[in-house]
């Protein structure tokens, strides 16, 4: 039955008895054995049951094994003449084996990886780097896994190492009573095993420490002498900490407890004294010694958590850093080595390394709103602005003086300061309100366009990915003429507000975007004086507001008059996938523009398929042989399914070389060139998106792909060519991208999200010249094509900045309302929830109309606090968040749906008859002496009866407010499609439109 399942509730004997009982009790017992399937091991790594355990029987004070690594169910190359199993006649080139024979080469690979960076390091230095950075195991105890699970990335930067040379090992062998004569033969040198050079085993300068005691040692004291070498940074100080492990309690003293290094390669010695009593005969007692300088943890199981403490207290004597250090000192006994970041400029909190028990203590402390793990978040044009009506030149109204004073903070993967999109030609000095810095790192220079940069990744603010450069230029890049992607999409690339200034905050590198970095960026951006924040980053789903770093940062930005524009996410078209759901943010979906990129595939019989890609390669209409991945199967290695998806190791090179390869997915488009494919045609999982590929390629819809496969299978010598990409006019735009995350909102179910849609497909904008265009792509460009809500977000941010340039004193909610209530209606496409307001919110952004909304729905800090009261946040928590005394009484605890939001949504628990009401207040920002009449236009789903009271609103002055109520009745709601309508207030010139959506909570 194979390896033991890792489930805690699994009992092998019960399972075996159950099978035997069924066999013996049934008159005709039957069963079948299913084909093996791969599963995701959530509990990994777990030590294999077969893996040999310690203790060491030869050198009893040396802990073995040293480390653990993958060794169960490993697929790798095999001898084609080797026997797979007893009496097995099959022969393969690759097979699956388990054992420490498989884990050993994994560690050898890690050692070689480390050596490739440090070729002069000795074997002991490499061994130490691997052992002291291992991920700590918890099962079953150290004799199973030694120092933990190998961690190749961490091993590149161990900080300190324990060095050993030939002479140390000779002295060690002396202590094992090898004679001088024997050791002379072994070493080739004269050896004298005197008492002076015969150290105890436990004092070998080994990265782990172990001591065996005799059975009569009830109470004991043992010591270990060690020396570490600094391979980190000069002028570093390491502080020791001991973390308890398993077994009897040990008392451990480290002398000295602090090690200071002035130079690299400097050595420092220390002594570890361990005392205890009553050791178990069945379980060793253990602990972990950790040396930390704040960056390196030489053996550490500690995790980074974010402690959110709300608004900064207004007391003059309050110093955030001291408070944060005091909390850490109280809980952990140390502070500086635990603190990762302190948020102290715009709101209160910190990120720190905490154990599980420590985070619980911190969470219970007064003044702490929430404690949540530091998450890894994800990074979520020539014609797009013209498509929205914001044209270049004098045909578009602009307020350039204020636009030039507008600062957009871009939280992303950094920026490329040399890009023409960020040239400061024609710009004056930065606005006087700017309080930021240019801290971009080596060879990074800001200017009067790119006025600030900060880095939170320790890599410098330069963009090595391309994403941050792309989003910044989309929002506020200069107009750069004659720009294209290898001639595709030629035109002028520009941002929505090219006269605005940009401040770049690098929170993402090529590996991740972390929560703690993101909150630091919010903290700084707010205090630096930005006017607006755009952030094309998100999680895979929504989180509670007090555990969502973007919601936290955006809340504090809102209280300072700064609107945060966020990407909805790229997890569509499934429902309930939108990740940015707080009502104080503008959440943006992604849709098409009136320009699309298509790549035709022409077959040998003259038939043409229109696919999607961004293909600048010209095959000059030459026909090449077609080969179906499944037909090029290297049968001794893989099954046909893997070959269909064009796994390179599953394809026979002689059948692929020089041909156009046809694949069931795009997954391996970057590697099929390794088997000689000249081009690739694949079945696209997102057939509405054109992607950049490293060779001639086109992605087909499922229907066209199946037709292509039929052609191949029915033709003796099938041929095809992939035509260079061409731009076409999209008559049906805007259409929501299939990938764009959908609602409903899973945290605040009566707040409609996303709010708006904007161009996000096939957007040409600035790019990092060192960024990778696609997998295994060696080309480098200054402008590239990307798709995603990451692209639509800066479009909406550009519109918000455009509106703010005309109304600099408008609040975030007024700008947001102007954008939402003037949006274009979007025609429903597709079926089900993916085609409704849950896909596009209020509609498609219209920057020109947003300048003159007529009426706006205003919201302030106090409204959002009342909203949070309605979500049952306590008065104490809200006092900490807001920095003000809050009383969540029934009078100021509003229902979600009565938040003065520009859209209206209500979730119902079933499809029975219902009546729901929405209370709203609008502010006149149009003309005095104006009268607005209400009108309701039906949408989709079950019929709704809607009454607006009063149905007419009259305003005598600008900034006057009027309130109204919307009553919605209906029945028989569909469980698959929400019911909707649109409320339109019109004075004959303005049309102030709000969607109304009612749905069942079963989504």
PDB file of N, CA, C and O in Angstrom, residues 453-513:
ATOM      1  N   UNK A 453      11.981  58.027  -5.363  1.00  0.00           N
ATOM      2  CA  UNK A 453      12.022  56.569  -5.452  1.00  0.00           C
ATOM      3  C   UNK A 453      12.457  56.004  -4.107  1.00  0.00           C
ATOM      4  O   UNK A 453      13.359  56.547  -3.457  1.00  0.00           O
ATOM      5  N   UNK A 454      11.809  54.939  -3.716  1.00  0.00           N
ATOM      6  CA  UNK A 454      12.191  54.216  -2.494  1.00  0.00           C
ATOM      7  C   UNK A 454      12.180  52.720  -2.793  1.00  0.00           C
ATOM      8  O   UNK A 454      11.380  52.247  -3.601  1.00  0.00           O
ATOM      9  N   UNK A 455      13.066  52.006  -2.119  1.00  0.00           N
ATOM     10  CA  UNK A 455      13.188  50.562  -2.332  1.00  0.00           C
ATOM     11  C   UNK A 455      12.952  49.818  -1.025  1.00  0.00           C
ATOM     12  O   UNK A 455      13.496  50.197   0.015  1.00  0.00           O
ATOM     13  N   UNK A 456      12.149  48.764  -1.074  1.00  0.00           N
ATOM     14  CA  UNK A 456      11.845  47.943   0.107  1.00  0.00           C
ATOM     15  C   UNK A 456      12.261  46.485  -0.112  1.00  0.00           C
ATOM     16  O   UNK A 456      11.835  45.601   0.616  1.00  0.00           O
ATOM     17  N   UNK A 457      13.089  46.263  -1.145  1.00  0.00           N
ATOM     18  CA  UNK A 457      13.480  44.884  -1.493  1.00  0.00           C
ATOM     19  C   UNK A 457      14.969  44.626  -1.294  1.00  0.00           C
ATOM     20  O   UNK A 457      15.422  43.499  -1.484  1.00  0.00           O
ATOM     21  N   UNK A 458      15.741  45.674  -0.945  1.00  0.00           N
ATOM     22  CA  UNK A 458      17.195  45.582  -0.797  1.00  0.00           C
ATOM     23  C   UNK A 458      17.899  45.341  -2.130  1.00  0.00           C
ATOM     24  O   UNK A 458      19.031  44.894  -2.168  1.00  0.00           O
ATOM     25  N   UNK A 459      17.198  45.615  -3.215  1.00  0.00           N
ATOM     26  CA  UNK A 459      17.786  45.430  -4.542  1.00  0.00           C
ATOM     27  C   UNK A 459      17.934  46.746  -5.293  1.00  0.00           C
ATOM     28  O   UNK A 459      18.446  46.770  -6.408  1.00  0.00           O
ATOM     29  N   UNK A 460      17.463  47.842  -4.720  1.00  0.00           N
ATOM     30  CA  UNK A 460      17.426  49.108  -5.435  1.00  0.00           C
ATOM     31  C   UNK A 460      16.097  49.278  -6.140  1.00  0.00           C
ATOM     32  O   UNK A 460      15.392  48.308  -6.423  1.00  0.00           O
ATOM     33  N   UNK A 461      15.729  50.516  -6.431  1.00  0.00           N
ATOM     34  CA  UNK A 461      14.409  50.807  -7.000  1.00  0.00           C
ATOM     35  C   UNK A 461      14.322  50.546  -8.500  1.00  0.00           C
ATOM     36  O   UNK A 461      13.253  50.677  -9.091  1.00  0.00           O
ATOM     37  N   UNK A 462      15.449  50.176  -9.139  1.00  0.00           N
ATOM     38  CA  UNK A 462      15.421  49.888 -10.569  1.00  0.00           C
ATOM     39  C   UNK A 462      14.529  48.677 -10.841  1.00  0.00           C
ATOM     40  O   UNK A 462      14.592  47.667 -10.141  1.00  0.00           O
ATOM     41  N   UNK A 463      13.739  48.782 -11.891  1.00  0.00           N
ATOM     42  CA  UNK A 463      12.800  47.724 -12.277  1.00  0.00           C
ATOM     43  C   UNK A 463      13.530  46.675 -13.112  1.00  0.00           C
ATOM     44  O   UNK A 463      14.001  46.966 -14.209  1.00  0.00           O
ATOM     45  N   UNK A 464      13.626  45.453 -12.600  1.00  0.00           N
ATOM     46  CA  UNK A 464      14.243  44.361 -13.365  1.00  0.00           C
ATOM     47  C   UNK A 464      13.200  43.428 -13.946  1.00  0.00           C
ATOM     48  O   UNK A 464      13.545  42.444 -14.610  1.00  0.00           O
ATOM     49  N   UNK A 465      11.925  43.735 -13.714  1.00  0.00           N
ATOM     50  CA  UNK A 465      10.830  42.893 -14.203  1.00  0.00           C
ATOM     51  C   UNK A 465      10.154  43.502 -15.424  1.00  0.00           C
ATOM     52  O   UNK A 465       9.896  42.825 -16.411  1.00  0.00           O
ATOM     53  N   UNK A 466       9.849  44.790 -15.360  1.00  0.00           N
ATOM     54  CA  UNK A 466       9.150  45.488 -16.440  1.00  0.00           C
ATOM     55  C   UNK A 466       7.757  45.927 -16.052  1.00  0.00           C
ATOM     56  O   UNK A 466       7.212  46.886 -16.619  1.00  0.00           O
ATOM     57  N   UNK A 467       7.184  45.261 -15.065  1.00  0.00           N
ATOM     58  CA  UNK A 467       5.801  45.522 -14.655  1.00  0.00           C
ATOM     59  C   UNK A 467       5.624  46.943 -14.121  1.00  0.00           C
ATOM     60  O   UNK A 467       4.709  47.671 -14.523  1.00  0.00           O
ATOM     61  N   UNK A 468       6.503  47.369 -13.206  1.00  0.00           N
ATOM     62  CA  UNK A 468       6.375  48.695 -12.602  1.00  0.00           C
ATOM     63  C   UNK A 468       6.588  49.816 -13.593  1.00  0.00           C
ATOM     64  O   UNK A 468       5.908  50.856 -13.551  1.00  0.00           O
ATOM     65  N   UNK A 469       7.535  49.641 -14.506  1.00  0.00           N
ATOM     66  CA  UNK A 469       7.777  50.633 -15.559  1.00  0.00           C
ATOM     67  C   UNK A 469       6.539  50.767 -16.438  1.00  0.00           C
ATOM     68  O   UNK A 469       6.139  51.880 -16.821  1.00  0.00           O
ATOM     69  N   UNK A 470       5.927  49.638 -16.758  1.00  0.00           N
ATOM     70  CA  UNK A 470       4.737  49.611 -17.618  1.00  0.00           C
ATOM     71  C   UNK A 470       3.568  50.356 -16.960  1.00  0.00           C
ATOM     72  O   UNK A 470       2.926  51.210 -17.591  1.00  0.00           O
ATOM     73  N   UNK A 471       3.298  50.056 -15.695  1.00  0.00           N
ATOM     74  CA  UNK A 471       2.150  50.681 -15.022  1.00  0.00           C
ATOM     75  C   UNK A 471       2.372  52.170 -14.805  1.00  0.00           C
ATOM     76  O   UNK A 471       1.448  52.974 -14.974  1.00  0.00           O
ATOM     77  N   UNK A 472       3.596  52.571 -14.446  1.00  0.00           N
ATOM     78  CA  UNK A 472       3.880  53.995 -14.225  1.00  0.00           C
ATOM     79  C   UNK A 472       3.708  54.798 -15.503  1.00  0.00           C
ATOM     80  O   UNK A 472       3.135  55.899 -15.498  1.00  0.00           O
ATOM     81  N   UNK A 473       4.203  54.254 -16.617  1.00  0.00           N
ATOM     82  CA  UNK A 473       4.092  54.994 -17.879  1.00  0.00           C
ATOM     83  C   UNK A 473       2.654  55.040 -18.375  1.00  0.00           C
ATOM     84  O   UNK A 473       2.249  55.996 -19.038  1.00  0.00           O
ATOM     85  N   UNK A 474       1.852  54.019 -18.041  1.00  0.00           N
ATOM     86  CA  UNK A 474       0.443  54.024 -18.437  1.00  0.00           C
ATOM     87  C   UNK A 474      -0.330  55.108 -17.707  1.00  0.00           C
ATOM     88  O   UNK A 474      -1.190  55.778 -18.285  1.00  0.00           O
ATOM     89  N   UNK A 475      -0.022  55.310 -16.445  1.00  0.00           N
ATOM     90  CA  UNK A 475      -0.729  56.329 -15.668  1.00  0.00           C
ATOM     91  C   UNK A 475      -0.283  57.734 -16.036  1.00  0.00           C
ATOM     92  O   UNK A 475      -1.113  58.615 -16.268  1.00  0.00           O
ATOM     93  N   UNK A 476       1.050  57.946 -16.115  1.00  0.00           N
ATOM     94  CA  UNK A 476       1.523  59.329 -16.217  1.00  0.00           C
ATOM     95  C   UNK A 476       2.767  59.483 -17.070  1.00  0.00           C
ATOM     96  O   UNK A 476       3.496  60.470 -16.923  1.00  0.00           O
ATOM     97  N   UNK A 477       3.038  58.541 -17.954  1.00  0.00           N
ATOM     98  CA  UNK A 477       4.228  58.644 -18.790  1.00  0.00           C
ATOM     99  C   UNK A 477       4.137  59.765 -19.805  1.00  0.00           C
ATOM    100  O   UNK A 477       3.045  60.172 -20.224  1.00  0.00           O
ATOM    101  N   UNK A 478       5.309  60.267 -20.219  1.00  0.00           N
ATOM    102  CA  UNK A 478       5.360  61.280 -21.277  1.00  0.00           C
ATOM    103  C   UNK A 478       4.858  60.704 -22.600  1.00  0.00           C
ATOM    104  O   UNK A 478       4.826  59.490 -22.794  1.00  0.00           O
ATOM    105  N   UNK A 479       4.514  61.577 -23.527  1.00  0.00           N
ATOM    106  CA  UNK A 479       4.167  61.154 -24.880  1.00  0.00           C
ATOM    107  C   UNK A 479       5.460  60.843 -25.631  1.00  0.00           C
ATOM    108  O   UNK A 479       6.334  61.709 -25.759  1.00  0.00           O
ATOM    109  N   UNK A 480       5.597  59.612 -26.107  1.00  0.00           N
ATOM    110  CA  UNK A 480       6.791  59.186 -26.849  1.00  0.00           C
ATOM    111  C   UNK A 480       6.315  58.685 -28.208  1.00  0.00           C
ATOM    112  O   UNK A 480       5.609  57.676 -28.307  1.00  0.00           O
ATOM    113  N   UNK A 481       6.698  59.395 -29.247  1.00  0.00           N
ATOM    114  CA  UNK A 481       6.194  59.077 -30.594  1.00  0.00           C
ATOM    115  C   UNK A 481       6.976  57.936 -31.231  1.00  0.00           C
ATOM    116  O   UNK A 481       8.076  57.580 -30.790  1.00  0.00           O
ATOM    117  N   UNK A 482       6.373  57.386 -32.292  1.00  0.00           N
ATOM    118  CA  UNK A 482       7.002  56.336 -33.107  1.00  0.00           C
ATOM    119  C   UNK A 482       7.489  55.167 -32.247  1.00  0.00           C
ATOM    120  O   UNK A 482       8.637  54.732 -32.332  1.00  0.00           O
ATOM    121  N   UNK A 483       6.591  54.681 -31.429  1.00  0.00           N
ATOM    122  CA  UNK A 483       6.901  53.581 -30.513  1.00  0.00           C
ATOM    123  C   UNK A 483       6.109  52.358 -30.925  1.00  0.00           C
ATOM    124  O   UNK A 483       4.952  52.451 -31.343  1.00  0.00           O
ATOM    125  N   UNK A 484       6.722  51.186 -30.792  1.00  0.00           N
ATOM    126  CA  UNK A 484       6.033  49.941 -31.139  1.00  0.00           C
ATOM    127  C   UNK A 484       6.747  48.772 -30.480  1.00  0.00           C
ATOM    128  O   UNK A 484       7.810  48.931 -29.866  1.00  0.00           O
ATOM    129  N   UNK A 485       6.164  47.589 -30.641  1.00  0.00           N
ATOM    130  CA  UNK A 485       6.814  46.354 -30.237  1.00  0.00           C
ATOM    131  C   UNK A 485       7.276  45.665 -31.509  1.00  0.00           C
ATOM    132  O   UNK A 485       6.492  44.997 -32.181  1.00  0.00           O
ATOM    133  N   UNK A 486       8.528  45.889 -31.883  1.00  0.00           N
ATOM    134  CA  UNK A 486       9.087  45.350 -33.133  1.00  0.00           C
ATOM    135  C   UNK A 486       8.176  45.673 -34.333  1.00  0.00           C
ATOM    136  O   UNK A 486       7.922  44.838 -35.185  1.00  0.00           O
ATOM    137  N   UNK A 487       7.660  46.924 -34.360  1.00  0.00           N
ATOM    138  CA  UNK A 487       6.830  47.360 -35.470  1.00  0.00           C
ATOM    139  C   UNK A 487       5.348  47.122 -35.294  1.00  0.00           C
ATOM    140  O   UNK A 487       4.526  47.600 -36.089  1.00  0.00           O
ATOM    141  N   UNK A 488       4.945  46.389 -34.238  1.00  0.00           N
ATOM    142  CA  UNK A 488       3.526  46.101 -33.984  1.00  0.00           C
ATOM    143  C   UNK A 488       2.952  47.195 -33.093  1.00  0.00           C
ATOM    144  O   UNK A 488       3.520  47.524 -32.045  1.00  0.00           O
ATOM    145  N   UNK A 489       1.796  47.735 -33.487  1.00  0.00           N
ATOM    146  CA  UNK A 489       1.127  48.752 -32.682  1.00  0.00           C
ATOM    147  C   UNK A 489       1.814  50.098 -32.717  1.00  0.00           C
ATOM    148  O   UNK A 489       1.795  50.831 -31.722  1.00  0.00           O
ATOM    149  N   UNK A 490       2.419  50.448 -33.818  1.00  0.00           N
ATOM    150  CA  UNK A 490       3.192  51.683 -33.896  1.00  0.00           C
ATOM    151  C   UNK A 490       2.321  52.915 -33.654  1.00  0.00           C
ATOM    152  O   UNK A 490       1.192  53.014 -34.126  1.00  0.00           O
ATOM    153  N   UNK A 491       2.876  53.849 -32.885  1.00  0.00           N
ATOM    154  CA  UNK A 491       2.156  55.085 -32.598  1.00  0.00           C
ATOM    155  C   UNK A 491       2.831  55.835 -31.477  1.00  0.00           C
ATOM    156  O   UNK A 491       4.021  55.655 -31.214  1.00  0.00           O
ATOM    157  N   UNK A 492       2.078  56.687 -30.791  1.00  0.00           N
ATOM    158  CA  UNK A 492       2.603  57.466 -29.670  1.00  0.00           C
ATOM    159  C   UNK A 492       2.122  56.852 -28.362  1.00  0.00           C
ATOM    160  O   UNK A 492       0.922  56.740 -28.113  1.00  0.00           O
ATOM    161  N   UNK A 493       3.056  56.462 -27.532  1.00  0.00           N
ATOM    162  CA  UNK A 493       2.740  55.913 -26.208  1.00  0.00           C
ATOM    163  C   UNK A 493       2.717  57.057 -25.202  1.00  0.00           C
ATOM    164  O   UNK A 493       3.608  57.904 -25.194  1.00  0.00           O
ATOM    165  N   UNK A 494       1.711  57.112 -24.359  1.00  0.00           N
ATOM    166  CA  UNK A 494       1.636  58.168 -23.349  1.00  0.00           C
ATOM    167  C   UNK A 494       0.744  57.742 -22.205  1.00  0.00           C
ATOM    168  O   UNK A 494      -0.045  56.801 -22.314  1.00  0.00           O
ATOM    169  N   UNK A 495       0.867  58.442 -21.089  1.00  0.00           N
ATOM    170  CA  UNK A 495       0.005  58.226 -19.949  1.00  0.00           C
ATOM    171  C   UNK A 495      -1.195  59.143 -19.984  1.00  0.00           C
ATOM    172  O   UNK A 495      -1.317  60.003 -20.863  1.00  0.00           O
ATOM    173  N   UNK A 496      -2.093  58.979 -19.026  1.00  0.00           N
ATOM    174  CA  UNK A 496      -3.306  59.793 -18.990  1.00  0.00           C
ATOM    175  C   UNK A 496      -3.031  61.226 -18.585  1.00  0.00           C
ATOM    176  O   UNK A 496      -3.709  62.148 -19.044  1.00  0.00           O
ATOM    177  N   UNK A 497      -2.032  61.417 -17.702  1.00  0.00           N
ATOM    178  CA  UNK A 497      -1.681  62.768 -17.237  1.00  0.00           C
ATOM    179  C   UNK A 497      -0.166  62.939 -17.398  1.00  0.00           C
ATOM    180  O   UNK A 497       0.591  62.886 -16.428  1.00  0.00           O
ATOM    181  N   UNK A 498       0.296  63.149 -18.627  1.00  0.00           N
ATOM    182  CA  UNK A 498       1.740  63.192 -18.882  1.00  0.00           C
ATOM    183  C   UNK A 498       2.462  64.337 -18.198  1.00  0.00           C
ATOM    184  O   UNK A 498       3.689  64.288 -18.060  1.00  0.00           O
ATOM    185  N   UNK A 499       1.748  65.361 -17.764  1.00  0.00           N
ATOM    186  CA  UNK A 499       2.410  66.473 -17.070  1.00  0.00           C
ATOM    187  C   UNK A 499       2.596  66.204 -15.582  1.00  0.00           C
ATOM    188  O   UNK A 499       3.282  66.953 -14.885  1.00  0.00           O
ATOM    189  N   UNK A 500       1.982  65.132 -15.070  1.00  0.00           N
ATOM    190  CA  UNK A 500       2.082  64.816 -13.645  1.00  0.00           C
ATOM    191  C   UNK A 500       3.449  64.269 -13.286  1.00  0.00           C
ATOM    192  O   UNK A 500       4.213  63.821 -14.142  1.00  0.00           O
ATOM    193  N   UNK A 501       3.742  64.284 -11.977  1.00  0.00           N
ATOM    194  CA  UNK A 501       5.004  63.743 -11.469  1.00  0.00           C
ATOM    195  C   UNK A 501       4.770  62.316 -10.958  1.00  0.00           C
ATOM    196  O   UNK A 501       3.655  61.938 -10.596  1.00  0.00           O
ATOM    197  N   UNK A 502       5.862  61.552 -10.906  1.00  0.00           N
ATOM    198  CA  UNK A 502       5.786  60.153 -10.478  1.00  0.00           C
ATOM    199  C   UNK A 502       6.749  59.930  -9.320  1.00  0.00           C
ATOM    200  O   UNK A 502       7.880  60.411  -9.322  1.00  0.00           O
ATOM    201  N   UNK A 503       6.277  59.194  -8.313  1.00  0.00           N
ATOM    202  CA  UNK A 503       7.123  58.694  -7.224  1.00  0.00           C
ATOM    203  C   UNK A 503       6.994  57.181  -7.216  1.00  0.00           C
ATOM    204  O   UNK A 503       5.883  56.651  -7.133  1.00  0.00           O
ATOM    205  N   UNK A 504       8.120  56.483  -7.351  1.00  0.00           N
ATOM    206  CA  UNK A 504       8.108  55.022  -7.471  1.00  0.00           C
ATOM    207  C   UNK A 504       8.495  54.387  -6.141  1.00  0.00           C
ATOM    208  O   UNK A 504       9.505  54.768  -5.525  1.00  0.00           O
ATOM    209  N   UNK A 505       7.704  53.408  -5.709  1.00  0.00           N
ATOM    210  CA  UNK A 505       7.950  52.683  -4.467  1.00  0.00           C
ATOM    211  C   UNK A 505       8.074  51.192  -4.815  1.00  0.00           C
ATOM    212  O   UNK A 505       7.077  50.545  -5.153  1.00  0.00           O
ATOM    213  N   UNK A 506       9.288  50.673  -4.778  1.00  0.00           N
ATOM    214  CA  UNK A 506       9.514  49.282  -5.194  1.00  0.00           C
ATOM    215  C   UNK A 506       9.230  48.328  -4.045  1.00  0.00           C
ATOM    216  O   UNK A 506       9.992  48.240  -3.086  1.00  0.00           O
ATOM    217  N   UNK A 507       8.126  47.601  -4.171  1.00  0.00           N
ATOM    218  CA  UNK A 507       7.732  46.632  -3.143  1.00  0.00           C
ATOM    219  C   UNK A 507       7.809  45.199  -3.656  1.00  0.00           C
ATOM    220  O   UNK A 507       7.561  44.260  -2.903  1.00  0.00           O
ATOM    221  N   UNK A 508       8.118  45.023  -4.935  1.00  0.00           N
ATOM    222  CA  UNK A 508       8.181  43.696  -5.538  1.00  0.00           C
ATOM    223  C   UNK A 508       9.530  43.493  -6.210  1.00  0.00           C
ATOM    224  O   UNK A 508      10.054  44.400  -6.839  1.00  0.00           O
ATOM    225  N   UNK A 509      10.064  42.271  -6.086  1.00  0.00           N
ATOM    226  CA  UNK A 509      11.189  41.868  -6.917  1.00  0.00           C
ATOM    227  C   UNK A 509      10.746  40.711  -7.794  1.00  0.00           C
ATOM    228  O   UNK A 509       9.543  40.424  -7.889  1.00  0.00           O
ATOM    229  N   UNK A 510      11.669  40.014  -8.411  1.00  0.00           N
ATOM    230  CA  UNK A 510      11.290  38.931  -9.322  1.00  0.00           C
ATOM    231  C   UNK A 510      10.693  37.752  -8.585  1.00  0.00           C
ATOM    232  O   UNK A 510      10.052  36.892  -9.194  1.00  0.00           O
ATOM    233  N   UNK A 511      10.885  37.695  -7.262  1.00  0.00           N
ATOM    234  CA  UNK A 511      10.415  36.549  -6.477  1.00  0.00           C
ATOM    235  C   UNK A 511       9.054  36.802  -5.855  1.00  0.00           C
ATOM    236  O   UNK A 511       8.169  35.952  -5.901  1.00  0.00           O
ATOM    237  N   UNK A 512       8.853  38.001  -5.281  1.00  0.00           N
ATOM    238  CA  UNK A 512       7.606  38.214  -4.557  1.00  0.00           C
ATOM    239  C   UNK A 512       7.338  39.689  -4.292  1.00  0.00           C
ATOM    240  O   UNK A 512       8.216  40.541  -4.437  1.00  0.00           O
ATOM    241  N   UNK A 513       6.093  39.951  -3.866  1.00  0.00           N
ATOM    242  CA  UNK A 513       5.684  41.241  -3.313  1.00  0.00           C
ATOM    243  C   UNK A 513       5.227  40.942  -1.889  1.00  0.00           C
ATOM    244  O   UNK A 513       4.292  40.170  -1.712  1.00  0.00           O
TER     245      UNK A 513
END
